[in-house]
Amino acid sequence: MSNPITSTLSDEARKVAGDALQGSLVDLLDLSLIAKQAHWNVVGSQFRSVHLQLDELVADSRGFVDEVAERAAAIGVSPDGRAETVAKTAATVGFEAGWRPDGDVVGAVVANLAAVVAALRGRIADTESADPVTQDLLISITARLEQLHWMWQAQQA
Ligand SMILES: [Fe+2]
């Protein structure tokens, strides 16, 4: 289907912003899936706090997913959140299958947050002149993910 949604951006700016939003979409979708997988599979003496904290990460990630997908739509870019696309393109570092000790879960969450933040920071630089509105959204998401990265990392000390 030809594009039914016209963009207020130039074709070039739309491409840059669209790529940044699509990349963020798959990363945040996978982060939400990893957090739920961890929520179900964590075991250990810190089970309860880690289990509950993981659902906060799920809620934040899912909220951000919708914001980036709808920003893409708003600039005339069709968002692709299909499982196949997420599996092939997400910049996350994954999560081991099976029951996972709480300390390993914390480490995996920190590593995934770091990977997502690194990719977002690259996209913040990419979108600076192409679309400051998209950049602003990515900055606000990154600020929250960096706060979560600190809070998860603080549990490893
Ligand atoms: Fe639950």
PDB file of C-alpha atoms and ligand atoms in Angstrom, residues 36 39-40 51 55, ligand 1:
ATOM      1  CA  LYS A  36       8.629 -10.400  31.764  1.00  0.00           C
ATOM      2  CA  HIS A  39       9.815 -11.714  36.224  1.00  0.00           C
ATOM      3  CA  TRP A  40       8.551 -15.274  35.775  1.00  0.00           C
ATOM      4  CA  HIS A  51      10.123  -9.894  40.765  1.00  0.00           C
ATOM      5  CA  ASP A  55       7.170  -5.476  36.421  1.00  0.00           C
TER       6      ASP A  55
HETATM    7 FE    FE B   1       3.329 -11.083  37.425  1.00  0.00          FE
END
